[in-house]
Coordinates of C-alpha atoms and ligand atoms in Angstrom, one line a residue:
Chain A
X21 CA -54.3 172.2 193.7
X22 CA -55.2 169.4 196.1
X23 CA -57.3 170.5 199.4
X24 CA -55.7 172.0 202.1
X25 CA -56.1 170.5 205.3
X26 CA -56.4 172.1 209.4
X27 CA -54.6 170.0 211.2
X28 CA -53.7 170.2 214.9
X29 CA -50.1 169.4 216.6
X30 CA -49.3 168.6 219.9
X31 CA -45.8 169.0 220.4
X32 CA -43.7 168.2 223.0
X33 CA -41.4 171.3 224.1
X34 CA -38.6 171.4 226.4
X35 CA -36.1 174.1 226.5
X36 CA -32.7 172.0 227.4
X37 CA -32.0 168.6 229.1
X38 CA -32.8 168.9 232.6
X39 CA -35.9 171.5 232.1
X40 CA -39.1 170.3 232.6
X41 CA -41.3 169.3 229.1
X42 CA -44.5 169.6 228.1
X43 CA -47.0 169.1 225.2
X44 CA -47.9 172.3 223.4
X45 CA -51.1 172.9 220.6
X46 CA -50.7 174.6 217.6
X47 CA -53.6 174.7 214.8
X48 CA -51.2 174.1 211.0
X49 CA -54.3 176.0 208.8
X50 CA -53.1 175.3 205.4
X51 CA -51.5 172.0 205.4
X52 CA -51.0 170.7 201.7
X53 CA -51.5 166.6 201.4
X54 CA -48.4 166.5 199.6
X55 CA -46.0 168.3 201.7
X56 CA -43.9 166.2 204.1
X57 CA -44.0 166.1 207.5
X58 CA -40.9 168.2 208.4
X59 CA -42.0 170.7 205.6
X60 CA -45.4 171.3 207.6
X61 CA -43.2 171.7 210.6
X62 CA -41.4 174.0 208.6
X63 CA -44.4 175.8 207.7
X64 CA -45.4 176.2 211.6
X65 CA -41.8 177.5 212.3
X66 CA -42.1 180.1 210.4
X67 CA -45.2 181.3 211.8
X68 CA -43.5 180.6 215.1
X69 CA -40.5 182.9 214.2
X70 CA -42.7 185.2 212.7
X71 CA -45.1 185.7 215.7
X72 CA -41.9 186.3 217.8
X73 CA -41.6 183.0 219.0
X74 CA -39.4 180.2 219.0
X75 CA -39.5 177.6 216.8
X76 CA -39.8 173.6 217.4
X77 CA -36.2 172.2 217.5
X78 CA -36.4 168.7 215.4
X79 CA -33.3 166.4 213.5
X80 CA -33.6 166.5 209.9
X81 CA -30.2 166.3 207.5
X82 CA -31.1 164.3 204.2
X83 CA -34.5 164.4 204.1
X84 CA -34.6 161.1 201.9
X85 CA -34.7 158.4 204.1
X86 CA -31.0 157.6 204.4
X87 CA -29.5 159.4 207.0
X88 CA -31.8 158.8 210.3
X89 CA -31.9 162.0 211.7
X90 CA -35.8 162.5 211.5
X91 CA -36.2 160.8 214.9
X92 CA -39.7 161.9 216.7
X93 CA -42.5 159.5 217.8
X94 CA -45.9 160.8 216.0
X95 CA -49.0 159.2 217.9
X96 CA -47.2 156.9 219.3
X97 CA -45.3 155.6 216.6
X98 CA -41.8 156.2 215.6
X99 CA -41.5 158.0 212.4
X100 CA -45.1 157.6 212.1
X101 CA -47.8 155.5 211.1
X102 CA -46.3 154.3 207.2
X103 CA -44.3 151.3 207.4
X104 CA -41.0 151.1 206.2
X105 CA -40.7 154.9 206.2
X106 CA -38.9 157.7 208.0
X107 CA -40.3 161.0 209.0
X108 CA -39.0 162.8 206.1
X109 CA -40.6 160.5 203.5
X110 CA -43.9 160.8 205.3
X111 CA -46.4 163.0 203.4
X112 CA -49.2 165.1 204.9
X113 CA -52.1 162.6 202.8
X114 CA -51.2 159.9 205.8
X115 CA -53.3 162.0 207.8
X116 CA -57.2 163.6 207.6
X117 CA -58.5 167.2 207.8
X118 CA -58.7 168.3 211.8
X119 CA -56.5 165.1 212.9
X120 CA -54.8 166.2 216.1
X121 CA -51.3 164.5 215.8
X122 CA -49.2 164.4 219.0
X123 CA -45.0 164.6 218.1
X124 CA -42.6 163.5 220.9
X125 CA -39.2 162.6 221.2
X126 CA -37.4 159.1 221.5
X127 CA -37.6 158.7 225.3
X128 CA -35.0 156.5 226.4
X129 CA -32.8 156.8 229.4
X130 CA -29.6 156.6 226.8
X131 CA -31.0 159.0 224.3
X132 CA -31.1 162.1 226.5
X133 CA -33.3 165.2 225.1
X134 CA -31.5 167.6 223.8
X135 CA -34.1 170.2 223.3
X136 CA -37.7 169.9 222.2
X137 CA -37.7 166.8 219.4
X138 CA -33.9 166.8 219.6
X139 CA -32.4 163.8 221.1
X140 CA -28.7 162.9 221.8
X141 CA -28.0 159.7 220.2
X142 CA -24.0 159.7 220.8
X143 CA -24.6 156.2 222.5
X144 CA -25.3 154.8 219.4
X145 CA -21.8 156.1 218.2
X146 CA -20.0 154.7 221.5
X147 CA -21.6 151.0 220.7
X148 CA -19.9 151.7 217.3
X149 CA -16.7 152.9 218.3
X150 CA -16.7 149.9 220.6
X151 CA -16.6 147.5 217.4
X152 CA -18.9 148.4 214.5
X153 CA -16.3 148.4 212.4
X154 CA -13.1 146.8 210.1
X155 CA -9.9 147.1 210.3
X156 CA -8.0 147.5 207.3
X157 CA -4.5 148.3 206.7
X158 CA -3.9 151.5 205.1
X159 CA -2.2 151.6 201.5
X160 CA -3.8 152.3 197.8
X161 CA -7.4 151.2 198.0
X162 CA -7.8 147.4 197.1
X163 CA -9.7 146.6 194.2
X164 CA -13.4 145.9 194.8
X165 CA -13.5 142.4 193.4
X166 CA -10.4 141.0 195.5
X167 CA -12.3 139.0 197.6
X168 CA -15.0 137.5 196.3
X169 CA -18.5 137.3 198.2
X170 CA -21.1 134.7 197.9
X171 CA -24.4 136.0 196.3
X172 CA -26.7 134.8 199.3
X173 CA -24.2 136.3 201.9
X174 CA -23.3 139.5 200.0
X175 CA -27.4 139.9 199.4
X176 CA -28.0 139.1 203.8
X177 CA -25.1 141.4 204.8
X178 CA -26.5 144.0 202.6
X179 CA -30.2 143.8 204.1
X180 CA -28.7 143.9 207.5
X181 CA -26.4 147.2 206.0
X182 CA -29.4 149.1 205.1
X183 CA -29.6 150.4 209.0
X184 CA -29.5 154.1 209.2
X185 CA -28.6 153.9 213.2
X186 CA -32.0 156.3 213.3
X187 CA -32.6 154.7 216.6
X188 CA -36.6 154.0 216.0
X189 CA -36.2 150.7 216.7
X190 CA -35.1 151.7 220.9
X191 CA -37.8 154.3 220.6
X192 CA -40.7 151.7 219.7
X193 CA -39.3 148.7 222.1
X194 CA -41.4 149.0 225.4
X195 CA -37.9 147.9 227.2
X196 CA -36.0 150.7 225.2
X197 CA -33.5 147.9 224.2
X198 CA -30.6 148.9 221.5
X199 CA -30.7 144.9 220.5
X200 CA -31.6 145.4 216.6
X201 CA -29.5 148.3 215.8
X202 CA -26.6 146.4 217.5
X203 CA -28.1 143.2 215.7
X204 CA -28.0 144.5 212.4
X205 CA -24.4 145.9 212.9
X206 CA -22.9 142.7 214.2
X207 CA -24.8 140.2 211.7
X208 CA -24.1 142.9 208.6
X209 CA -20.1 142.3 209.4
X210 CA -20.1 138.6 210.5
X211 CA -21.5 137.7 206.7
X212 CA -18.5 139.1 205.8
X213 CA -14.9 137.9 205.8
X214 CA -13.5 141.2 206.3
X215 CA -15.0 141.4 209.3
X216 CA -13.9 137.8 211.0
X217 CA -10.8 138.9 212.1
X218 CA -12.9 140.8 214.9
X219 CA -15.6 138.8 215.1
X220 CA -15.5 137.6 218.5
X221 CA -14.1 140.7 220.0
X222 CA -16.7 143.2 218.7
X223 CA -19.7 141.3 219.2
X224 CA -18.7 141.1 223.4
X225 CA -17.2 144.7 223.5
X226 CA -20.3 146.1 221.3
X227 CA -23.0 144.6 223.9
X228 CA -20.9 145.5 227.0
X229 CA -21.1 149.2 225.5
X230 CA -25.1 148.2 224.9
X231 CA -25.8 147.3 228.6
X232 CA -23.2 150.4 229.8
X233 CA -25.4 153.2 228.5
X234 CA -28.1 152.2 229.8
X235 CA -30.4 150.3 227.4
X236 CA -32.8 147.6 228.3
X237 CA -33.3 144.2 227.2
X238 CA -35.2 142.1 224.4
X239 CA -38.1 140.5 225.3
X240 CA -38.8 139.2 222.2
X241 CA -41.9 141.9 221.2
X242 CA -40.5 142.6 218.0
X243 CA -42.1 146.1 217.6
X244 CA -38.6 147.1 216.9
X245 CA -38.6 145.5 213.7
X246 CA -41.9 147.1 213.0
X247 CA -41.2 150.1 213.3
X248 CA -37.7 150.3 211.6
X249 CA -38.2 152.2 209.0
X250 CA -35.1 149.8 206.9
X251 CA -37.1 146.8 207.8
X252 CA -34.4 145.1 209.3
X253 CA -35.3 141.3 210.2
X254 CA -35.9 140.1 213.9
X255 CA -32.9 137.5 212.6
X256 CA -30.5 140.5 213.5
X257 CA -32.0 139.9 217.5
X258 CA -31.2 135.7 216.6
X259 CA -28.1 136.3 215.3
X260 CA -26.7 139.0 217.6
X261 CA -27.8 136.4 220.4
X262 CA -25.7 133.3 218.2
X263 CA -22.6 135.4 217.7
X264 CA -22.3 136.2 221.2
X265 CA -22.6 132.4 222.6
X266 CA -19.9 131.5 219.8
X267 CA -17.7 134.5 221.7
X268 CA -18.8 133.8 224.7
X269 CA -17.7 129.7 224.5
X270 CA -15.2 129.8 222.0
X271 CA -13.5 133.4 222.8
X272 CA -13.8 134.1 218.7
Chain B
X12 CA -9.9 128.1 235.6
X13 CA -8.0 130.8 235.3
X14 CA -8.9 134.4 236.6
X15 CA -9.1 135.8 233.3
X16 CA -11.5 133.0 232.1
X17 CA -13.3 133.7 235.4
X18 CA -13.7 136.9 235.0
X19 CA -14.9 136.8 231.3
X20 CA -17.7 134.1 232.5
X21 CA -18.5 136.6 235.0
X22 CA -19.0 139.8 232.3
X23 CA -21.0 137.1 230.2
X24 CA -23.2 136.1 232.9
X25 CA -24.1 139.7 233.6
X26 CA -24.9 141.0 230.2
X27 CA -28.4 141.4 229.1
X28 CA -27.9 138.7 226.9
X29 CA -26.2 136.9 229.2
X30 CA -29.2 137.0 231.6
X31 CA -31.4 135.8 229.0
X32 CA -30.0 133.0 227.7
X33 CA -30.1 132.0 231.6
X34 CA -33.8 132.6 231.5
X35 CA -33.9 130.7 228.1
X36 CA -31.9 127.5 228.9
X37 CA -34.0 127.8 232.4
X38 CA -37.4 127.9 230.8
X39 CA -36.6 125.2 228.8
X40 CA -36.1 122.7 231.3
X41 CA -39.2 124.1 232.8
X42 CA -40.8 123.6 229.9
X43 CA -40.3 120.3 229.5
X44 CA -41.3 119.7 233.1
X45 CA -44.5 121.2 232.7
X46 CA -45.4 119.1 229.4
X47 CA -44.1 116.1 231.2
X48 CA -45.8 117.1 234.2
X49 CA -49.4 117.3 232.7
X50 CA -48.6 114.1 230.7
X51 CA -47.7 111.6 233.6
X52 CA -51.1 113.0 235.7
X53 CA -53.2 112.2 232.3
X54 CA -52.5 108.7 234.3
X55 CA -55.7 109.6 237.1
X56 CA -57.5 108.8 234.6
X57 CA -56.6 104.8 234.1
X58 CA -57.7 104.3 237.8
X59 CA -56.0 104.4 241.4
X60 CA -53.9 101.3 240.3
X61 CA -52.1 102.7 237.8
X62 CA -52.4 106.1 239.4
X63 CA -50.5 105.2 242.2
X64 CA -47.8 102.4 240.3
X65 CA -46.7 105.4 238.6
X66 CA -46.2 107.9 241.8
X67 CA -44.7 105.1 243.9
X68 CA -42.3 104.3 240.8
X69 CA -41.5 108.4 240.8
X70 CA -41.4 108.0 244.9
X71 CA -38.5 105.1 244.6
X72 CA -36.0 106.0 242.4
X73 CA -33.2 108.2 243.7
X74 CA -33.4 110.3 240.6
X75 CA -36.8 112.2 241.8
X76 CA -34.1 114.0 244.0
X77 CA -31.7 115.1 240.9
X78 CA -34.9 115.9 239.1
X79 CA -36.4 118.2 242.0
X80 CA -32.7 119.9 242.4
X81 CA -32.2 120.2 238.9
X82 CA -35.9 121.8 239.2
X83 CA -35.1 124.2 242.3
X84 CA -32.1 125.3 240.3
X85 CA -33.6 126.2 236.7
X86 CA -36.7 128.3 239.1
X87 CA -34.0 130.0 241.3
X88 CA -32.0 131.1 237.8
X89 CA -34.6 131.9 236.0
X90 CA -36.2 134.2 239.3
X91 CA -33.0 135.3 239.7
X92 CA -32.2 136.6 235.7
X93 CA -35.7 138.0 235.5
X94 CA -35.6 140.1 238.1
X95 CA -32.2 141.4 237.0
X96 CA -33.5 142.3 233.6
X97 CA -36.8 143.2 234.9
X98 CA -34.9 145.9 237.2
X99 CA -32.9 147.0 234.0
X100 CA -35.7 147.0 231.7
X101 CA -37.4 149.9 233.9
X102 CA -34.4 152.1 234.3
X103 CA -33.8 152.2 231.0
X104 CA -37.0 155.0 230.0
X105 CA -37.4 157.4 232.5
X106 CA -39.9 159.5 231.2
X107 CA -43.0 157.5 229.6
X108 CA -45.0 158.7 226.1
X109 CA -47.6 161.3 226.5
X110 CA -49.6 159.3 223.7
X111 CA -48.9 156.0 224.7
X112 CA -46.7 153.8 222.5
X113 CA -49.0 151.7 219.9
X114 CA -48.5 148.0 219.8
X115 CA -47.9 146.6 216.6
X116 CA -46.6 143.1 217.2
X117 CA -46.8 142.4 221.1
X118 CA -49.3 140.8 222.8
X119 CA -50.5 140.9 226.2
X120 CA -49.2 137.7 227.2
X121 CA -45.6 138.8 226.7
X122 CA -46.2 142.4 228.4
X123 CA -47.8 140.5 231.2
X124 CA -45.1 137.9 232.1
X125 CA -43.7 139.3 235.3
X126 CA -47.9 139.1 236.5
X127 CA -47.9 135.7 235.2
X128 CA -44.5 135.1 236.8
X129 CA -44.9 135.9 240.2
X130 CA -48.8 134.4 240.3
X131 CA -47.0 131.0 238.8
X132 CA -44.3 131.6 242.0
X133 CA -47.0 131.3 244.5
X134 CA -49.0 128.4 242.5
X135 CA -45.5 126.5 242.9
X136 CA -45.8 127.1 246.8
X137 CA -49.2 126.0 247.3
X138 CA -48.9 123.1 245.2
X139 CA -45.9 121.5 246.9
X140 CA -47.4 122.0 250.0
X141 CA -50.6 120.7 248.6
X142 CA -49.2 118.0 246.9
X143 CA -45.7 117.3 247.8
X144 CA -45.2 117.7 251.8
X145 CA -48.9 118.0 252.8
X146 CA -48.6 121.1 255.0
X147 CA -51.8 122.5 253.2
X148 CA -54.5 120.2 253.8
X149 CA -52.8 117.4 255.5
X150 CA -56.0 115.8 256.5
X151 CA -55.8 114.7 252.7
X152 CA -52.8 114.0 252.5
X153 CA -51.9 111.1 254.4
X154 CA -53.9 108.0 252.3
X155 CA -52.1 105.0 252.3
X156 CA -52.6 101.8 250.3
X157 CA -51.7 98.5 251.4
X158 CA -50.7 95.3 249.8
X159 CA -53.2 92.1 250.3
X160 CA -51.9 89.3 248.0
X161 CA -50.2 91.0 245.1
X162 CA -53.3 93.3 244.4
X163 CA -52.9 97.2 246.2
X164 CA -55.9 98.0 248.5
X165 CA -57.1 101.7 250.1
X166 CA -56.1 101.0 254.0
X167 CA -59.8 101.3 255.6
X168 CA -60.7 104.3 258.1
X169 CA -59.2 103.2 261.2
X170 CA -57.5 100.6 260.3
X171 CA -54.4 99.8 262.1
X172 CA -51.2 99.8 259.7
X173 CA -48.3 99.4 262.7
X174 CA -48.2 95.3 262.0
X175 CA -47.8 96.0 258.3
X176 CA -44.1 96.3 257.0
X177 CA -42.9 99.1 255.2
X178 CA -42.5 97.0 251.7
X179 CA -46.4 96.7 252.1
X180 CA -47.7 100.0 251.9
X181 CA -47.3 102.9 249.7
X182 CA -48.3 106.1 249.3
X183 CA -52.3 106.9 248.1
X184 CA -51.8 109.9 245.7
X185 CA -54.7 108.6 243.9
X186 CA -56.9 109.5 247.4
X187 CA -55.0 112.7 247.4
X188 CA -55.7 114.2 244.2
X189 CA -59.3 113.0 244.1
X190 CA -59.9 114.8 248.0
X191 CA -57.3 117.9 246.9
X192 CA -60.0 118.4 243.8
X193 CA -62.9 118.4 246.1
X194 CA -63.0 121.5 247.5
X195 CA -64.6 123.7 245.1
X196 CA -61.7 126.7 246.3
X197 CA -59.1 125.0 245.6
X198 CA -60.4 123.7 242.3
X199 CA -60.9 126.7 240.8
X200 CA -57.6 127.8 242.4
X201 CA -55.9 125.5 240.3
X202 CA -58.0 126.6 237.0
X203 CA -56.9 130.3 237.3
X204 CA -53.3 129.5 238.1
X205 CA -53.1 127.0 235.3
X206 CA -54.4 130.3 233.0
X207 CA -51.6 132.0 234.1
X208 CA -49.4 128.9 233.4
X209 CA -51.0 128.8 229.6
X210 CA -50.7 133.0 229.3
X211 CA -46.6 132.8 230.4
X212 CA -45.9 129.5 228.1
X213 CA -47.9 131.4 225.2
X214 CA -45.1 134.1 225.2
X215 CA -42.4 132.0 226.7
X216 CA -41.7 129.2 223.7
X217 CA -41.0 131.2 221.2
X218 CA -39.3 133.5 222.8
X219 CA -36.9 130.9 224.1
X220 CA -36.6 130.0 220.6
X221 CA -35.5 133.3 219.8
X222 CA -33.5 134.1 222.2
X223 CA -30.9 131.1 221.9
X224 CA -31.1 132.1 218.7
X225 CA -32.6 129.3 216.8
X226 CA -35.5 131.1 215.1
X227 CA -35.4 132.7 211.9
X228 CA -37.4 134.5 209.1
X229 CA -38.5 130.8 208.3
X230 CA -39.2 129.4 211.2
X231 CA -40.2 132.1 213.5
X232 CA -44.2 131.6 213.0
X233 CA -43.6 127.8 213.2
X234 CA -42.2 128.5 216.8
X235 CA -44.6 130.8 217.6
X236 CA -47.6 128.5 216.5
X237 CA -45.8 125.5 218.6
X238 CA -45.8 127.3 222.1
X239 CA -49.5 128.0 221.7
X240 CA -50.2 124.5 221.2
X241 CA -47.9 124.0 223.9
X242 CA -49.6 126.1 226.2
X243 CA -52.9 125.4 225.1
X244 CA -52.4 121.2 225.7
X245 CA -51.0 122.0 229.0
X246 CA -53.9 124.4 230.0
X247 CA -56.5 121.6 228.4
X248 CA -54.6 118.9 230.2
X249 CA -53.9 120.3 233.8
X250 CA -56.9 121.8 234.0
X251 CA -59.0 118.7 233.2
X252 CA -57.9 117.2 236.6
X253 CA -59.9 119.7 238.7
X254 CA -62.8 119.8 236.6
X255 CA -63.1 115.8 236.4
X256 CA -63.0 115.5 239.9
X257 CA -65.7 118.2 240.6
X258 CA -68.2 116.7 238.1
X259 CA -67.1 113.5 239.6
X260 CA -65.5 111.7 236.4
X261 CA -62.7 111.3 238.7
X262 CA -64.0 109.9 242.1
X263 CA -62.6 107.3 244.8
Ligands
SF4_12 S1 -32.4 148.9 213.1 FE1 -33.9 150.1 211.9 S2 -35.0 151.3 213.5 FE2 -33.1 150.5 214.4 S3 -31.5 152.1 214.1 FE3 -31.4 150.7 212.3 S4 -32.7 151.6 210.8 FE4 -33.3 152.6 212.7
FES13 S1 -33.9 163.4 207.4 FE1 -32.5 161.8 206.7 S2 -33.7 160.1 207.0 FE2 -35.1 161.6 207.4

């Protein structure tokens, strides 16, 4: 069996939204290099729970890198210090016997904490509802082939489909701007010609809902796109920016 | 134009993006200002004649005046959309990283560009009334040349210019500049704010790029390597000008 390592966690707890937070320490003794990162949370839980105390509230669901729930900042970096790789795909060998590895939660003003690592990220779902999306009538399901995609557009709007809406990406910006994520969702269905019929319509009503709850703006850093753990181009920022001057002049 | 057109111009021109395609189409005209700025002074160093042919040509044409509104316009926007955003940009995280946020892709020049901003603000001020309206130093302000035959000549100490028409003298900027530059102060005033000037275009080209849109995956790094030659020229260029005069390249 590989070496166990000691590693240390400072981890932010808070016991609801509008309680006061704090870092707390905890040694992890027996930390295996190939567990995950949740699973050595896990394993601190547990002692948690079984020392009568309660455990570290975090987001997990899938656990392989596709739905985005894994959202905490570890040293500073969303999801962690692997590129192109969620929390839940990050393996205890990233790190070094007696590292001291501080966890926090997306801090932004429109992801609110929820408790401890927990964030609310419903405003991620309002931009959506506001236009991330087709409309289609109802009926038997149409046959995948009907309309026929160009390679180079099919292969773009796929890259730009790949976002898991983990919100990493607002997490790392230093303005806290929602600009990729809403990016990657307007450029994903402006490649494709289900999605002109709303084209003009959701790119305006998507961004109003952006600036609404409370994001900031892009100053062109682009530690968004390093951090996202889908690797979703900076062209999402250019062509989020290109669709809404078409709305903008030409209403469509 | 209707209400409802008015009031859709109104929602763009708020947005975040909005905002910053004001400071985009803004900085580009003062962009282009700046470059053509440091280009037409290059001209001190072909000799007073010259030198002052060129600022009396400036001085003449009615268009200096749509130049220097079109320039109070584009500094008023983009003042006005930057503080906006700026104002945004800190509302929207409340509560800042215990471990601070690492910087994969930023650079100080674009975390720094409201410092830059505001010292570039002032630098505006002083130079006009340096160079433009001769509040600051006036006693080097007011050199005149006068015509004798067809050849431009440096109206002596004392010398009486009330017989002389109006057609037969002109301005001295050459005098100007070379007595603004003497004062070792208000040399190296001008070197530090023309840093300033080279740290704010190092960020600002690209991203002006990017934000209207016109960068991509391709041509992002191309942009990126252009405003640093940009900025760099313009430092090089503007900051000559002090330096010649103090080592006395530049003299009258
Ligand atoms: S763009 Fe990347 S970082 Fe942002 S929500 Fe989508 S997957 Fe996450
Ligand atoms: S838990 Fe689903 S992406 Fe990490």
């Amino acid at each position: 069996m590989a070496k166990s390592m000691k590693i240390t966690v400072r981890v932010w707890r808070q016991t609801g939204p509008d309680a006061p937070g704090h870092l707390e320490e905890h040694l992890v003794p027996n930390v295996g290099p190939d567990m995950s990162f949740l699973e050595m949370l896990d394993v601190l839980n547990e002692h948690l729970i079984e020392t009568g105390k309660t455990p570290i509230a975090f987001d997990h669901d899938c656990r392989e890198g596709i739905c985005g729930a894994c959202s905490m900042v570890i040293n500073g970096s969303p999801h962690g210090p692997r590129k192109a790789t969620t929390t839940c795909q990050l393996h205890m060998r990233s790190f070094d016997d007696g590292d001291v590895i501080t966890i926090e939660p997306w801090r932004a003003k429109a992801f609110p904490i929820v408790k401890d690592l927990v964030v609310d990220r419903s405003s991620f779902d309002r931009i959506i509802s506001s236009g991330g999306y087709v409309s289609v009538n109802t009926g038997g399901a149409p046959d995948a082939n009907a309309i026929p995609i160009g390679k180079a557009d099919a292969d773009e709007a796929f890259d730009y489909a790949a976002c898991i809406g983990c919100g990493a990406c607002v997490a790392a910006c230093p303005n806290a701007s929602a600009m990729l994520f809403v990016g990657a969702k307007v450029a994903h269905l402006a490649k494709m010609p289900q999605g002109q019929v709303e084209r003009g319509k959701r790119v305006l009503n998507m961004i109003q809902t952006m600036d609404n709850e409370g994001f900031g703006s892009c100053t062109n850093h682009g530690e968004c796109s390093a951090s996202c753990p889908k690797e979703i181009n900076l062209d999402a920022i250019a062509t989020l920016n290109r669709e809404f001057m078409r709305a903008s002049l030409f209403g469509k | 134009m209707s209400q409802a057109n008015n009031s859709r111009l109104l929602a763009v021109m708020n947005s975040t993006i909005g905002l910053k395609l004001v400071m985009a189409t803004t900085g580009f005209v003062l962009v282009g200002f700046v470059v053509a700025h440091m280009l037409g002074n290059l001209q001190i160093y072909l000799g007073p004649t010259v030198f002052n042919d060129y600022a009396q040509m400036m001085q003449s044409t009615k268009l200096v005046w749509v130049l220097r509104l079109i320039m109070l316009g584009a500094i008023a926007g983009h003042i006005a959309a930057a503080s906006r955003l700026t104002m945004r940009n800190a509302e929207s995280r409340e509560n800042e990283y215990e471990a601070s946020l690492k910087s994969q892709t930023s650079s100080a020049a674009g975390k720094l560009m409201m410092h830059t901003g505001i010292i570039l603000l002032i630098f505006i001020v002083v130079h006009l009334g340096h160079f433009t309206v001769g509040l600051i130093q006036p006693e080097n302000f007011h050199f005149q040349e006068m015509l004798q035959g067809n050849v431009w000549v440096r109206v002596p100490e004392g010398f009486d210019t009330s017989t002389l028409a109006a057609s037969e003298l002109r301005h001295d900027a050459y005098t100007m500049f070379v007595r603004g530059f003497q004062g070792p102060a208000m040399a190296l005033f001008y070197i530090v704010c023309n840093c300033a000037v080279m740290f704010h275009l190092y960020h600002a080209v690209a991203s002006m790029f990017a934000t209207l849109g016109l960068s991509n995956r391709d041509s992002r790094g191309l942009f990126k390597l252009v405003g640093i030659k940009i900025a760099v020229l313009v430092l090089l260029g503007n900051i000559s000008f002090p330096i010649a005069v103090q080592l006395g390249f530049v003299h009258l």
